[in-house]
Coordinates of C-alpha atoms in Angstrom, one line a residue:
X10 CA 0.0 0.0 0.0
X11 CA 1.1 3.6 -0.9
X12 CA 2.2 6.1 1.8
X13 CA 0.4 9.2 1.3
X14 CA 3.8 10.8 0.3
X15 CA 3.7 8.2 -2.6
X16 CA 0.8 8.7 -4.0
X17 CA 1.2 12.6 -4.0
X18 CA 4.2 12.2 -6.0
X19 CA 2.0 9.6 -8.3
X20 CA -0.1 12.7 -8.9
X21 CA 2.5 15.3 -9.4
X22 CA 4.0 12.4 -12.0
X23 CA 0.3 12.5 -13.6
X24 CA 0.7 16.2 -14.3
X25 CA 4.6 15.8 -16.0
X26 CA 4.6 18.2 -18.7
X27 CA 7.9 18.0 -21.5
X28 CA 7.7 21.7 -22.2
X29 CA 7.4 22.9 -18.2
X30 CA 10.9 20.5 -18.4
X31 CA 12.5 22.4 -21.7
X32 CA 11.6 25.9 -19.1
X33 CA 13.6 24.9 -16.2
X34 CA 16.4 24.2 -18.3
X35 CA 16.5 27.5 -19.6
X36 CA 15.9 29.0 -15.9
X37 CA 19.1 26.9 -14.5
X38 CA 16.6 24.5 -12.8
X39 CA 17.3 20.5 -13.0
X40 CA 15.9 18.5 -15.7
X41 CA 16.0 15.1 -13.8
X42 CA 14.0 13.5 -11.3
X43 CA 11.3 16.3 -12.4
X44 CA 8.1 16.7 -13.5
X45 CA 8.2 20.2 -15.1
X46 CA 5.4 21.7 -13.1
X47 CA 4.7 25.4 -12.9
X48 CA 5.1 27.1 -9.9
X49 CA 1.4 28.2 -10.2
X50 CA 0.4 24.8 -9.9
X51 CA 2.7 23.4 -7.1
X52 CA 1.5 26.1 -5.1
X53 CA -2.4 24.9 -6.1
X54 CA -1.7 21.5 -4.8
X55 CA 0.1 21.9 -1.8
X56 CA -2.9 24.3 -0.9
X57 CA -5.2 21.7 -1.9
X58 CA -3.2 18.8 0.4
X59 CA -3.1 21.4 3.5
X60 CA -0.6 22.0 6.2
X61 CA 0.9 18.9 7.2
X62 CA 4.1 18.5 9.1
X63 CA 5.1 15.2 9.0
X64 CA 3.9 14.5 5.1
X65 CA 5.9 17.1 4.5
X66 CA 8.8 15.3 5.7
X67 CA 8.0 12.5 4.1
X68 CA 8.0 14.3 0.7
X69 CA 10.7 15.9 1.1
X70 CA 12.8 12.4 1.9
X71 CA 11.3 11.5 -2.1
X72 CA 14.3 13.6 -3.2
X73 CA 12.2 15.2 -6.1
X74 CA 12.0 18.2 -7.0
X75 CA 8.2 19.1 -7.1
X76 CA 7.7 17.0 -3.9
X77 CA 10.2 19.2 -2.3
X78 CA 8.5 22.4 -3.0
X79 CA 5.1 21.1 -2.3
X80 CA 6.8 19.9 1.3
X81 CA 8.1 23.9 1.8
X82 CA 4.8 24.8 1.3
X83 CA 2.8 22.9 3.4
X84 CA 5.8 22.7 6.3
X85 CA 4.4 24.2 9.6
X86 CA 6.6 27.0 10.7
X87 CA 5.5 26.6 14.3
X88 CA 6.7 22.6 13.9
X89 CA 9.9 23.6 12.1
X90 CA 13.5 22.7 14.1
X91 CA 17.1 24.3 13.8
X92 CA 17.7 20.3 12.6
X93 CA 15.5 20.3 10.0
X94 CA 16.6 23.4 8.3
X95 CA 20.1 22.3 9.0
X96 CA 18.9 19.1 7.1
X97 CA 16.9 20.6 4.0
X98 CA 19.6 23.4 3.3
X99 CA 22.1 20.9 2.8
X100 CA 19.7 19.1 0.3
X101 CA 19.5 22.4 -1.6
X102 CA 20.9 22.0 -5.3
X103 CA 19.1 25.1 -6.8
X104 CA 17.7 28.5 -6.4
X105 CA 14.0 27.6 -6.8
X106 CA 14.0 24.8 -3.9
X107 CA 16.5 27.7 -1.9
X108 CA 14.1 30.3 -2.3
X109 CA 11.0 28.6 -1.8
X110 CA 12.0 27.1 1.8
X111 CA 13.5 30.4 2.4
X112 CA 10.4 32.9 1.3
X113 CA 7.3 30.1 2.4
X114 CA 8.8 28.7 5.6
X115 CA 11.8 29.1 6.9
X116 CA 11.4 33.0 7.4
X117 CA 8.4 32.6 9.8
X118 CA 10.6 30.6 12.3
X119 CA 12.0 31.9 15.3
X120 CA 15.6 31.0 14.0
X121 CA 15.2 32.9 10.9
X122 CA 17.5 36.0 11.4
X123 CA 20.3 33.7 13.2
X124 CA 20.3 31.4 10.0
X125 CA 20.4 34.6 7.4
X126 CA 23.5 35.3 9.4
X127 CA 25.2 32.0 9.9
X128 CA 24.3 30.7 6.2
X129 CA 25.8 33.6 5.1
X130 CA 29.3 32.1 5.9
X131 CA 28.7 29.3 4.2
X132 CA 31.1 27.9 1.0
X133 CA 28.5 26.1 -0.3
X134 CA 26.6 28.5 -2.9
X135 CA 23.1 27.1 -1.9
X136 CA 23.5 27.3 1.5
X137 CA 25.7 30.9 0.9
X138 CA 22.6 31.7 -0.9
X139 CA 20.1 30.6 1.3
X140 CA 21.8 33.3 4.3
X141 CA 21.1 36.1 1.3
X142 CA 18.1 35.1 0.0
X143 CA 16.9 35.0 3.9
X144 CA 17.6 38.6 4.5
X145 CA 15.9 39.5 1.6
X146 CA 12.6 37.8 2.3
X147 CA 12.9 38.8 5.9
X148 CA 13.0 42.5 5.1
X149 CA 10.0 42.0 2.8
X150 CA 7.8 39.6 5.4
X151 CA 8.8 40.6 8.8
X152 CA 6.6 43.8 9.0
X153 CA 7.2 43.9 13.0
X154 CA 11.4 43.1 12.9
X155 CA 12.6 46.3 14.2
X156 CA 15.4 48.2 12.0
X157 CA 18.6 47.2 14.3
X158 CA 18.0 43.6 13.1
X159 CA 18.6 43.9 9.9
X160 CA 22.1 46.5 10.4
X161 CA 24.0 43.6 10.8
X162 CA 23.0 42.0 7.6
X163 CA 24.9 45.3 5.7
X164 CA 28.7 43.7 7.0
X165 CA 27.9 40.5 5.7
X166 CA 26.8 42.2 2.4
X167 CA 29.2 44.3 2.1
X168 CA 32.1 41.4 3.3
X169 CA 30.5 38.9 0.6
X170 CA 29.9 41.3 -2.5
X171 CA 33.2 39.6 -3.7
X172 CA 31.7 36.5 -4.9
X173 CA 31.4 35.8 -8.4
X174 CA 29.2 33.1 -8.2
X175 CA 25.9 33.7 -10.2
X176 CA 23.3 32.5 -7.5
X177 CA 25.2 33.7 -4.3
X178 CA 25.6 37.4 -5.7
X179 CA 22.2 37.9 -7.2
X180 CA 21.0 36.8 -4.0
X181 CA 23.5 39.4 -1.9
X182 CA 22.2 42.2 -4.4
X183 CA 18.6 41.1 -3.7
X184 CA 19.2 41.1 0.6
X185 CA 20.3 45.2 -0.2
X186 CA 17.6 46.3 -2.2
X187 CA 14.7 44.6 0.1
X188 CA 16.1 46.2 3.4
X189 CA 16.7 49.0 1.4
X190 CA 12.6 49.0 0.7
X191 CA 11.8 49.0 3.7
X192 CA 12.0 52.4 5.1
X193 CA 14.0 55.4 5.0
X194 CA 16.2 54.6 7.6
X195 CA 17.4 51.3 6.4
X196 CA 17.1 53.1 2.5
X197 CA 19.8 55.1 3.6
X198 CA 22.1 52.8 4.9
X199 CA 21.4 50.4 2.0
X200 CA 22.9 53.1 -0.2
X201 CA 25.8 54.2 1.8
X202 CA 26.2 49.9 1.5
X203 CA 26.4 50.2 -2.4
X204 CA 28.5 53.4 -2.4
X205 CA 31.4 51.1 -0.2
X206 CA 30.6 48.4 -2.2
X207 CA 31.0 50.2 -5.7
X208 CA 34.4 50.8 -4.6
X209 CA 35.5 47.6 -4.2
X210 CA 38.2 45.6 -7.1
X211 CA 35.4 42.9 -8.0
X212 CA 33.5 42.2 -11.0
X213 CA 30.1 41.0 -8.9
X214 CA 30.8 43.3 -6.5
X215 CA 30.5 46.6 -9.3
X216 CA 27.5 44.5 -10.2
X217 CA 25.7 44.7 -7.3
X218 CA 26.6 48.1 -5.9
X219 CA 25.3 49.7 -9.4
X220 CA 22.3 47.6 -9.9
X221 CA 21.1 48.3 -6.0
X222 CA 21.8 51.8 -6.7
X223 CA 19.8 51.8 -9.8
X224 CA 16.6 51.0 -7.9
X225 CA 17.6 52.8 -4.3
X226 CA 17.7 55.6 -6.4
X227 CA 14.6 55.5 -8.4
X228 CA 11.6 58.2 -7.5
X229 CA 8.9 55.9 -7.6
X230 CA 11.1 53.6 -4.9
X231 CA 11.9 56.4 -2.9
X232 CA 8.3 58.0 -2.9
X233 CA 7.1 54.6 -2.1
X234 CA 9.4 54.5 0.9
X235 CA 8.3 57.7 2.1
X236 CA 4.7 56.7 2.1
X237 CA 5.4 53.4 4.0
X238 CA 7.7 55.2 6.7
X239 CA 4.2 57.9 7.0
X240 CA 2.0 55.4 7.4
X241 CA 3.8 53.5 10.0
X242 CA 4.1 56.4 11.8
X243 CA 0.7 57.9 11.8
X244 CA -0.1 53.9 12.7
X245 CA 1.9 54.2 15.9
X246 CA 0.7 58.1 16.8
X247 CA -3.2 56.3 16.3
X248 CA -2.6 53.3 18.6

């Protein structure tokens, strides 16, 4: 008899589709052990299945990779250990698994800011990723994180803007533009990031500094930032 994580994975197989395959090729996702599934779709099912802790474990042991996102999304945060993540980010072998665990579950843990920090130091570039891509989706999630949690997130930006590695520097570029989003406070020290980071020798490092720039400066960004940073304080003045 089938466990339930079998048979889910008998029904993701049901919906393989050849083309959704030739599309994570092109997006630097693997091509085997997968189903080519939309994101869309994943996100469909695991809705449908519900939050479920231990199937989630179960699917994630399958080692494929629409099982695996399905098991990020229906993973309980509040159920969620430091071994676990330790476990799944070592599993992590591209950006769409990294991202997913990292944006959908890991972020609502109470280890979340620790890891973003400690992943950070990482050599392998999922896991270095994983640190990065945390920030990023903290400073875009955490509406209550106050700013001094995120200040130390600009050293390890700044320290790992070196990095020439495709997913681990598009993932340090994406950490400094969300915190930069997130209010005028942490705007401006987002930018005085890029401006030390501009001057450094590296390649990726150039990259980053004048792409985060790019959008730190823009007028929509900024206004946006403006009206955020009003509204949370005439929130606070109300309450």
């Amino acid at each position: 008899m089938k466990s339930a994580a079998k048979k889910i994975l008998s029904q993701l197989k049901e919906m393989y589709n050849p083309k959704g395959v030739q599309a994570m090729a092109r997006f630097a996702l693997p091509t085997q052990n997968v189903f080519g599934i939309s994101m869309p779709v994943l996100r469909k099912t695991a809705k449908a299945i519900g939050k479920n802790h231990e199937l989630a474990l179960e699917l994630w042991k399958l080692k494929n990779y629409e099982a695996r996102i399905v098991a990020a999304l229906i993973s309980e945060p509040s159920k969620v250990t430091e071994q676990q993540m330790e476990s799944w980010v070592r599993d992590f072998d591209n950006w769409a698994i990294c991202d997913c665990c990292c944006g959908d579950l890991f972020d609502k843990t109470p280890f979340a800011f620790e890891k973003a920090i400690q992943w950070s130091y990482a050599e392998e570039e999922f896991i270095k990723r994983a640190g990065f891509a945390m920030m990023a989706v903290l400073a875009m999630h955490d509406k209550k994180a106050s700013d001094k949690k995120f200040i130390p997130f600009f050293k390890r930006i700044e320290e790992e803007a070196h990095d020439e590695r495709n997913f681990v520097r598009k993932a340090v570029n994406w950490a400094l533009r969300q915190i930069g989003k997130r209010n005028t406070t942490l705007h401006e020290k987002a930018i005085a990031c890029a401006e030390k980071i501009k001057k450094q020798p590296y390649k990726s490092a150039k990259w980053i500094a004048a792409d985060a720039l790019r959008e730190l400066h823009n007028e929509k960004i900024i206004e946006r930032i403006k009206n955020k940073s009003k509204e949370k304080m005439t929130s606070h003045a109300t309450n």
